[in-house]
Amino acid sequence: DGPAAAYEPSMTTLGQLQVEIPGRKPDDPVMTQEEFQRGTQIYFERCAGCHGVLRKGATGKPLTTDITRENGYDYLHSFITYGSPAGMPNWGTSGEMTEEDVDLMARYLLLEPPAPPEFGMPEMRNTWKVLVEPADRPTEKMNDIDIDNLMSVTLRDSGQIALIDGGTYEIHAVIDTGYAVHISRLSASGRYLFVIGRDALINMIDLWMETPATVAQLKIGSEARSVETSKFEGWEDKYVVAGSYWPPQYVIMDGETLEPLKVVSTRGNIYDEQTYHPEPRVASIVASHYNPEFIINVKETGKILLVDYTDLKNLKTVEIEAERFLHDGGFDSTKRYFLVAANARGKVAVVDTKEDKLTALIETGGATPHPGRGANFTHPDFGPVWATSHLGDETVALIGTDPEGHADHAWKMVQSFYALGGGSLFIKTHPESDHLYVDAPLNPDAEISSSVAVFKISDMKADVEPEFTTLPIGEWAGIPEGQPRVVQPEFNKEGTEIWFSVWNAKDKESAIVVVDDKTLELKTVIKDPRLITPTGKFNVYNTRNDVY
Ligand code: DHE
């Protein structure tokens, strides 16, 4: 007996509630402390993004121990080795995990997941650094960079971003950031660039400095994907907001210094079942142009939060019941409506950011819509539409977005057609372009994952399957080694050139391929030893103004 006995695995009674004290069960696989640590590390780096830290599932299936123990070691081992067509990577056969690691992970998944530590205001403030105080920053632009046409390019595995000139292709700066920056966003004025690493570190970069550099930093958790700034008139450059996967929360910060001002947990009940979820992660965030609000998408509970930032002490939030597994999305061409994929549900939710309510929930007809920010164009028969491609199949879905001029088509899927293949992540066009570009970086076929499909918008017709041209972007990059994937098209400011990342392994050459949008011919290939694993690219003007 004695105090230690209280920590033995057993059942205890809290009032009427029977709770199990966490601990090892008799049939758990034997694993050393070092192995468990390594498993936790690998899980966090490779698996948590899709399956969740607590393994409740989202883009990936749930991996809670009731399920993993039912399936057993051999099943897990072969799943991790060979992957699945639904999107699980083939970690074993691709060589990304050793046989030892595959064995370790199959055993690790039979054990209860550890909950990582919380990360609240004190922890955040400990990481907060103002490297250049606002008073010491330039009062005017100190360089001759055409900032509006700058591209902020994620160098995923080197933990950096590159600032590349959209006109001259010159690399103006390579800046150290958090690990695997996910997105770049701009302050409303265009002066400050914000990037967020997968490790939840935010860098605030001043583009007015002679050589743009980080002026403030803050870590908001242990895993994150999204950052955004206040855009409403009168609130330009005032606030920054970022959302994290772990802990599940969002943080509002001062727009000049990144000082954390308000931390709000997103834990709560799932919108339809109304049962508690311990890990509702924050996916995409955009800033409303119609109200002083942030639009915050909470994945697992399926809620879209419209957070009014005018009074942080008396925070007002509209909570919209949308659909579970909200992920990525963007505005329609008028910027009034926000469209977000509930990816594992095969739907797109539409929010009216003027009236602050749900407009529609639309099935996209395909498996796992994955729009990035989507693509807006005027279809010859349907009028203004917003497009998404799919991770799980080769289809592209078009949704009508003009309730006034084309009421019959508004908020309906008006057309679905085939692109190159499944494994698409991003789709893009520009108001000045007559082309729609669709990538397929996660397709298992190397030829498809290194190519891009291009559709001519003015040739599209209702009920006619549109033809597409295939651009062999990977081949154009002329990279001798590896199996680079072509990912995320992004336009320059004028809408005349489109950039593609040719994303190779960390120790191999990567590149950015620039294509002339009118002729669809190769314009240039940007190569540089510093361009390690380029993925996302964000044109300052287009990102700042939500042009896509
Ligand atoms: Fe992303 C956008 C989450 C894997 C490159 N990605 C987003 C957004 C979210 C997200 C929530 C929307 C942010 C916003 O708009 O505010 N991404 C996730 C994941 O959870 C997932 C599936 C797994 C993970 O472990 O991270 C994942 N993403 C990837 C990749 O593997 C990609 C291809 C390469 C990488 O850098 O890791 C990748 N995600 C991107 C890019 C965007 C993005 C380039 C922005 C696209 C845009 O045009 O806006």
mmCIF file with all atom_site columns, C-alpha atoms and ligand atoms in Angstrom, residues 44-51 59-60 154-157 179-185 196 198 223-228 245 281-286 295 297 299 326-330 338 343 370-374 391 425-428 439 441-442 487-490 501 503 533-538 543 548, ligand 1:
data_model
loop_
_atom_site.group_PDB
_atom_site.id
_atom_site.type_symbol
_atom_site.label_atom_id
_atom_site.label_alt_id
_atom_site.label_comp_id
_atom_site.label_asym_id
_atom_site.label_entity_id
_atom_site.label_seq_id
_atom_site.pdbx_PDB_ins_code
_atom_site.Cartn_x
_atom_site.Cartn_y
_atom_site.Cartn_z
_atom_site.occupancy
_atom_site.B_iso_or_equiv
_atom_site.pdbx_formal_charge
_atom_site.auth_seq_id
_atom_site.auth_comp_id
_atom_site.auth_asym_id
_atom_site.auth_atom_id
_atom_site.pdbx_PDB_model_num
ATOM   1   C  CA  . PHE A 1 44  ? 4.653   13.726 -34.567 1.00 0.00 ? 44  PHE A CA  1
ATOM   2   C  CA  . GLU A 1 45  ? 6.731   14.470 -37.676 1.00 0.00 ? 45  GLU A CA  1
ATOM   3   C  CA  . ARG A 1 46  ? 5.146   12.055 -40.153 1.00 0.00 ? 46  ARG A CA  1
ATOM   4   C  CA  . CYS A 1 47  ? 1.710   10.992 -38.988 1.00 0.00 ? 47  CYS A CA  1
ATOM   5   C  CA  . ALA A 1 48  ? 0.104   13.598 -36.722 1.00 0.00 ? 48  ALA A CA  1
ATOM   6   C  CA  . GLY A 1 49  ? -0.627  16.037 -39.589 1.00 0.00 ? 49  GLY A CA  1
ATOM   7   C  CA  . CYS A 1 50  ? -3.243  13.668 -41.019 1.00 0.00 ? 50  CYS A CA  1
ATOM   8   C  CA  . HIS A 1 51  ? -4.212  11.403 -38.105 1.00 0.00 ? 51  HIS A CA  1
ATOM   9   C  CA  . THR A 1 59  ? -7.565  13.472 -43.435 1.00 0.00 ? 59  THR A CA  1
ATOM   10  C  CA  . GLY A 1 60  ? -6.151  10.127 -42.248 1.00 0.00 ? 60  GLY A CA  1
ATOM   11  C  CA  . THR A 1 154 ? 8.818   27.925 -48.757 1.00 0.00 ? 154 THR A CA  1
ATOM   12  C  CA  . LEU A 1 155 ? 12.080  25.964 -48.583 1.00 0.00 ? 155 LEU A CA  1
ATOM   13  C  CA  . ARG A 1 156 ? 10.445  23.158 -46.703 1.00 0.00 ? 156 ARG A CA  1
ATOM   14  C  CA  . ASP A 1 157 ? 13.202  20.953 -45.343 1.00 0.00 ? 157 ASP A CA  1
ATOM   15  C  CA  . TYR A 1 179 ? 10.594  24.069 -39.808 1.00 0.00 ? 179 TYR A CA  1
ATOM   16  C  CA  . ALA A 1 180 ? 8.642   23.490 -43.040 1.00 0.00 ? 180 ALA A CA  1
ATOM   17  C  CA  . VAL A 1 181 ? 6.871   26.821 -43.337 1.00 0.00 ? 181 VAL A CA  1
ATOM   18  C  CA  . HIS A 1 182 ? 3.331   26.071 -44.444 1.00 0.00 ? 182 HIS A CA  1
ATOM   19  C  CA  . ILE A 1 183 ? 2.005   29.383 -45.733 1.00 0.00 ? 183 ILE A CA  1
ATOM   20  C  CA  . SER A 1 184 ? 3.016   33.033 -46.202 1.00 0.00 ? 184 SER A CA  1
ATOM   21  C  CA  . ARG A 1 185 ? 0.588   35.900 -45.666 1.00 0.00 ? 185 ARG A CA  1
ATOM   22  C  CA  . ILE A 1 196 ? 4.426   30.032 -39.951 1.00 0.00 ? 196 ILE A CA  1
ATOM   23  C  CA  . ARG A 1 198 ? 4.956   23.399 -38.921 1.00 0.00 ? 198 ARG A CA  1
ATOM   24  C  CA  . GLU A 1 223 ? 2.342   22.278 -34.443 1.00 0.00 ? 223 GLU A CA  1
ATOM   25  C  CA  . ALA A 1 224 ? 0.571   24.789 -36.697 1.00 0.00 ? 224 ALA A CA  1
ATOM   26  C  CA  . ARG A 1 225 ? -0.421  25.545 -40.282 1.00 0.00 ? 225 ARG A CA  1
ATOM   27  C  CA  . SER A 1 226 ? -2.059  28.965 -40.575 1.00 0.00 ? 226 SER A CA  1
ATOM   28  C  CA  . VAL A 1 227 ? -1.428  32.676 -40.075 1.00 0.00 ? 227 VAL A CA  1
ATOM   29  C  CA  . GLU A 1 228 ? -3.347  35.757 -41.278 1.00 0.00 ? 228 GLU A CA  1
ATOM   30  C  CA  . TYR A 1 245 ? -2.943  21.947 -34.485 1.00 0.00 ? 245 TYR A CA  1
ATOM   31  C  CA  . ARG A 1 281 ? -7.384  21.654 -34.866 1.00 0.00 ? 281 ARG A CA  1
ATOM   32  C  CA  . VAL A 1 282 ? -7.335  25.046 -36.526 1.00 0.00 ? 282 VAL A CA  1
ATOM   33  C  CA  . ALA A 1 283 ? -7.054  24.681 -40.307 1.00 0.00 ? 283 ALA A CA  1
ATOM   34  C  CA  . SER A 1 284 ? -7.268  27.616 -42.730 1.00 0.00 ? 284 SER A CA  1
ATOM   35  C  CA  . ILE A 1 285 ? -7.728  31.215 -41.593 1.00 0.00 ? 285 ILE A CA  1
ATOM   36  C  CA  . VAL A 1 286 ? -8.648  34.191 -43.772 1.00 0.00 ? 286 VAL A CA  1
ATOM   37  C  CA  . ILE A 1 295 ? -12.665 33.476 -40.458 1.00 0.00 ? 295 ILE A CA  1
ATOM   38  C  CA  . ASN A 1 297 ? -11.940 26.978 -39.657 1.00 0.00 ? 297 ASN A CA  1
ATOM   39  C  CA  . LYS A 1 299 ? -11.389 20.950 -38.465 1.00 0.00 ? 299 LYS A CA  1
ATOM   40  C  CA  . LEU A 1 326 ? -12.671 21.635 -42.645 1.00 0.00 ? 326 LEU A CA  1
ATOM   41  C  CA  . HIS A 1 327 ? -9.296  22.135 -44.263 1.00 0.00 ? 327 HIS A CA  1
ATOM   42  C  CA  . ASP A 1 328 ? -8.320  24.634 -46.983 1.00 0.00 ? 328 ASP A CA  1
ATOM   43  C  CA  . GLY A 1 329 ? -10.257 27.240 -48.946 1.00 0.00 ? 329 GLY A CA  1
ATOM   44  C  CA  . GLY A 1 330 ? -10.509 30.715 -50.425 1.00 0.00 ? 330 GLY A CA  1
ATOM   45  C  CA  . PHE A 1 338 ? -15.610 32.074 -48.445 1.00 0.00 ? 338 PHE A CA  1
ATOM   46  C  CA  . ASN A 1 343 ? -12.223 17.293 -47.230 1.00 0.00 ? 343 ASN A CA  1
ATOM   47  C  CA  . HIS A 1 370 ? -8.345  19.963 -51.910 1.00 0.00 ? 370 HIS A CA  1
ATOM   48  C  CA  . PRO A 1 371 ? -8.564  23.471 -53.390 1.00 0.00 ? 371 PRO A CA  1
ATOM   49  C  CA  . GLY A 1 372 ? -5.676  25.320 -51.741 1.00 0.00 ? 372 GLY A CA  1
ATOM   50  C  CA  . ARG A 1 373 ? -7.372  28.700 -52.083 1.00 0.00 ? 373 ARG A CA  1
ATOM   51  C  CA  . GLY A 1 374 ? -9.239  27.520 -55.191 1.00 0.00 ? 374 GLY A CA  1
ATOM   52  C  CA  . LEU A 1 391 ? -6.704  14.512 -53.548 1.00 0.00 ? 391 LEU A CA  1
ATOM   53  C  CA  . LEU A 1 425 ? -3.330  19.403 -54.224 1.00 0.00 ? 425 LEU A CA  1
ATOM   54  C  CA  . PHE A 1 426 ? -3.670  22.767 -55.935 1.00 0.00 ? 426 PHE A CA  1
ATOM   55  C  CA  . ILE A 1 427 ? -5.468  24.527 -58.777 1.00 0.00 ? 427 ILE A CA  1
ATOM   56  C  CA  . LYS A 1 428 ? -4.906  28.053 -60.079 1.00 0.00 ? 428 LYS A CA  1
ATOM   57  C  CA  . ASP A 1 439 ? -1.304  19.796 -60.381 1.00 0.00 ? 439 ASP A CA  1
ATOM   58  C  CA  . PRO A 1 441 ? 1.990   15.966 -56.943 1.00 0.00 ? 441 PRO A CA  1
ATOM   59  C  CA  . LEU A 1 442 ? 0.791   13.022 -54.852 1.00 0.00 ? 442 LEU A CA  1
ATOM   60  C  CA  . VAL A 1 487 ? 3.432   21.363 -56.818 1.00 0.00 ? 487 VAL A CA  1
ATOM   61  C  CA  . GLN A 1 488 ? 1.389   24.531 -56.309 1.00 0.00 ? 488 GLN A CA  1
ATOM   62  C  CA  . PRO A 1 489 ? 1.023   26.840 -59.309 1.00 0.00 ? 489 PRO A CA  1
ATOM   63  C  CA  . GLU A 1 490 ? 1.242   30.583 -58.468 1.00 0.00 ? 490 GLU A CA  1
ATOM   64  C  CA  . SER A 1 501 ? 7.806   24.179 -57.642 1.00 0.00 ? 501 SER A CA  1
ATOM   65  C  CA  . TRP A 1 503 ? 10.041  19.563 -55.302 1.00 0.00 ? 503 TRP A CA  1
ATOM   66  C  CA  . THR A 1 533 ? 12.741  21.500 -51.310 1.00 0.00 ? 533 THR A CA  1
ATOM   67  C  CA  . PRO A 1 534 ? 10.661  24.463 -52.562 1.00 0.00 ? 534 PRO A CA  1
ATOM   68  C  CA  . THR A 1 535 ? 6.899   23.936 -52.071 1.00 0.00 ? 535 THR A CA  1
ATOM   69  C  CA  . GLY A 1 536 ? 4.439   26.839 -51.531 1.00 0.00 ? 536 GLY A CA  1
ATOM   70  C  CA  . LYS A 1 537 ? 4.937   30.148 -53.353 1.00 0.00 ? 537 LYS A CA  1
ATOM   71  C  CA  . PHE A 1 538 ? 3.047   33.294 -52.490 1.00 0.00 ? 538 PHE A CA  1
ATOM   72  C  CA  . THR A 1 543 ? -1.842  36.966 -51.592 1.00 0.00 ? 543 THR A CA  1
ATOM   73  C  CA  . TYR A 1 548 ? -6.735  33.571 -57.268 1.00 0.00 ? 548 TYR A CA  1
HETATM 74  FE FE1 . DHE B 2 .   ? -0.728  21.927 -46.435 1.00 0.00 ? 1   DHE B FE1 1
HETATM 75  C  C1  . DHE B 2 .   ? -2.258  24.954 -47.147 1.00 0.00 ? 1   DHE B C1  1
HETATM 76  C  C2  . DHE B 2 .   ? -2.653  21.608 -43.662 1.00 0.00 ? 1   DHE B C2  1
HETATM 77  C  C3  . DHE B 2 .   ? 0.383   18.721 -46.096 1.00 0.00 ? 1   DHE B C3  1
HETATM 78  C  C4  . DHE B 2 .   ? 1.684   22.522 -48.749 1.00 0.00 ? 1   DHE B C4  1
HETATM 79  N  N1  . DHE B 2 .   ? -2.220  23.052 -45.583 1.00 0.00 ? 1   DHE B N1  1
HETATM 80  C  C5  . DHE B 2 .   ? -2.703  24.273 -46.034 1.00 0.00 ? 1   DHE B C5  1
HETATM 81  C  C6  . DHE B 2 .   ? -3.737  24.732 -45.138 1.00 0.00 ? 1   DHE B C6  1
HETATM 82  C  C7  . DHE B 2 .   ? -3.832  23.792 -44.144 1.00 0.00 ? 1   DHE B C7  1
HETATM 83  C  C8  . DHE B 2 .   ? -2.872  22.742 -44.429 1.00 0.00 ? 1   DHE B C8  1
HETATM 84  C  C9  . DHE B 2 .   ? -4.768  23.825 -42.964 1.00 0.00 ? 1   DHE B C9  1
HETATM 85  C  C10 . DHE B 2 .   ? -4.539  26.023 -45.273 1.00 0.00 ? 1   DHE B C10 1
HETATM 86  C  C11 . DHE B 2 .   ? -3.854  27.150 -44.579 1.00 0.00 ? 1   DHE B C11 1
HETATM 87  C  C12 . DHE B 2 .   ? -4.567  28.479 -44.762 1.00 0.00 ? 1   DHE B C12 1
HETATM 88  O  O1  . DHE B 2 .   ? -4.998  28.799 -45.885 1.00 0.00 ? 1   DHE B O1  1
HETATM 89  O  O2  . DHE B 2 .   ? -4.718  29.217 -43.764 1.00 0.00 ? 1   DHE B O2  1
HETATM 90  N  N2  . DHE B 2 .   ? -1.109  20.390 -45.135 1.00 0.00 ? 1   DHE B N2  1
HETATM 91  C  C13 . DHE B 2 .   ? -1.925  20.478 -44.071 1.00 0.00 ? 1   DHE B C13 1
HETATM 92  C  C14 . DHE B 2 .   ? -1.972  19.213 -43.373 1.00 0.00 ? 1   DHE B C14 1
HETATM 93  O  O3  . DHE B 2 .   ? -2.554  18.969 -42.286 1.00 0.00 ? 1   DHE B O3  1
HETATM 94  C  C15 . DHE B 2 .   ? -1.290  18.205 -44.220 1.00 0.00 ? 1   DHE B C15 1
HETATM 95  C  C16 . DHE B 2 .   ? -2.336  17.371 -44.928 1.00 0.00 ? 1   DHE B C16 1
HETATM 96  C  C17 . DHE B 2 .   ? -0.435  17.186 -43.499 1.00 0.00 ? 1   DHE B C17 1
HETATM 97  C  C18 . DHE B 2 .   ? 0.719   17.747 -42.705 1.00 0.00 ? 1   DHE B C18 1
HETATM 98  O  O4  . DHE B 2 .   ? 1.353   16.968 -42.007 1.00 0.00 ? 1   DHE B O4  1
HETATM 99  O  O5  . DHE B 2 .   ? 0.992   18.936 -42.768 1.00 0.00 ? 1   DHE B O5  1
HETATM 100 C  C19 . DHE B 2 .   ? -0.586  19.144 -45.218 1.00 0.00 ? 1   DHE B C19 1
HETATM 101 N  N3  . DHE B 2 .   ? 0.779   20.801 -47.285 1.00 0.00 ? 1   DHE B N3  1
HETATM 102 C  C20 . DHE B 2 .   ? 1.063   19.524 -47.003 1.00 0.00 ? 1   DHE B C20 1
HETATM 103 C  C21 . DHE B 2 .   ? 2.190   19.051 -47.760 1.00 0.00 ? 1   DHE B C21 1
HETATM 104 O  O6  . DHE B 2 .   ? 2.729   17.887 -47.703 1.00 0.00 ? 1   DHE B O6  1
HETATM 105 C  C22 . DHE B 2 .   ? 2.613   20.147 -48.659 1.00 0.00 ? 1   DHE B C22 1
HETATM 106 C  C23 . DHE B 2 .   ? 2.363   19.744 -50.120 1.00 0.00 ? 1   DHE B C23 1
HETATM 107 C  C24 . DHE B 2 .   ? 4.088   20.483 -48.564 1.00 0.00 ? 1   DHE B C24 1
HETATM 108 C  C25 . DHE B 2 .   ? 4.530   21.026 -47.238 1.00 0.00 ? 1   DHE B C25 1
HETATM 109 O  O7  . DHE B 2 .   ? 5.022   22.132 -47.243 1.00 0.00 ? 1   DHE B O7  1
HETATM 110 O  O8  . DHE B 2 .   ? 4.401   20.355 -46.229 1.00 0.00 ? 1   DHE B O8  1
HETATM 111 C  C26 . DHE B 2 .   ? 1.663   21.257 -48.209 1.00 0.00 ? 1   DHE B C26 1
HETATM 112 N  N4  . DHE B 2 .   ? -0.362  23.457 -47.716 1.00 0.00 ? 1   DHE B N4  1
HETATM 113 C  C27 . DHE B 2 .   ? 0.717   23.510 -48.562 1.00 0.00 ? 1   DHE B C27 1
HETATM 114 C  C28 . DHE B 2 .   ? 0.669   24.774 -49.286 1.00 0.00 ? 1   DHE B C28 1
HETATM 115 C  C29 . DHE B 2 .   ? -0.474  25.474 -48.850 1.00 0.00 ? 1   DHE B C29 1
HETATM 116 C  C30 . DHE B 2 .   ? -1.099  24.619 -47.853 1.00 0.00 ? 1   DHE B C30 1
HETATM 117 C  C31 . DHE B 2 .   ? 1.673   25.202 -50.354 1.00 0.00 ? 1   DHE B C31 1
HETATM 118 C  C32 . DHE B 2 .   ? -0.985  26.835 -49.309 1.00 0.00 ? 1   DHE B C32 1
HETATM 119 C  C33 . DHE B 2 .   ? -1.592  26.749 -50.659 1.00 0.00 ? 1   DHE B C33 1
HETATM 120 C  C34 . DHE B 2 .   ? -2.162  28.030 -51.146 1.00 0.00 ? 1   DHE B C34 1
HETATM 121 O  O9  . DHE B 2 .   ? -2.007  28.300 -52.354 1.00 0.00 ? 1   DHE B O9  1
HETATM 122 O  O10 . DHE B 2 .   ? -2.766  28.777 -50.360 1.00 0.00 ? 1   DHE B O10 1
#
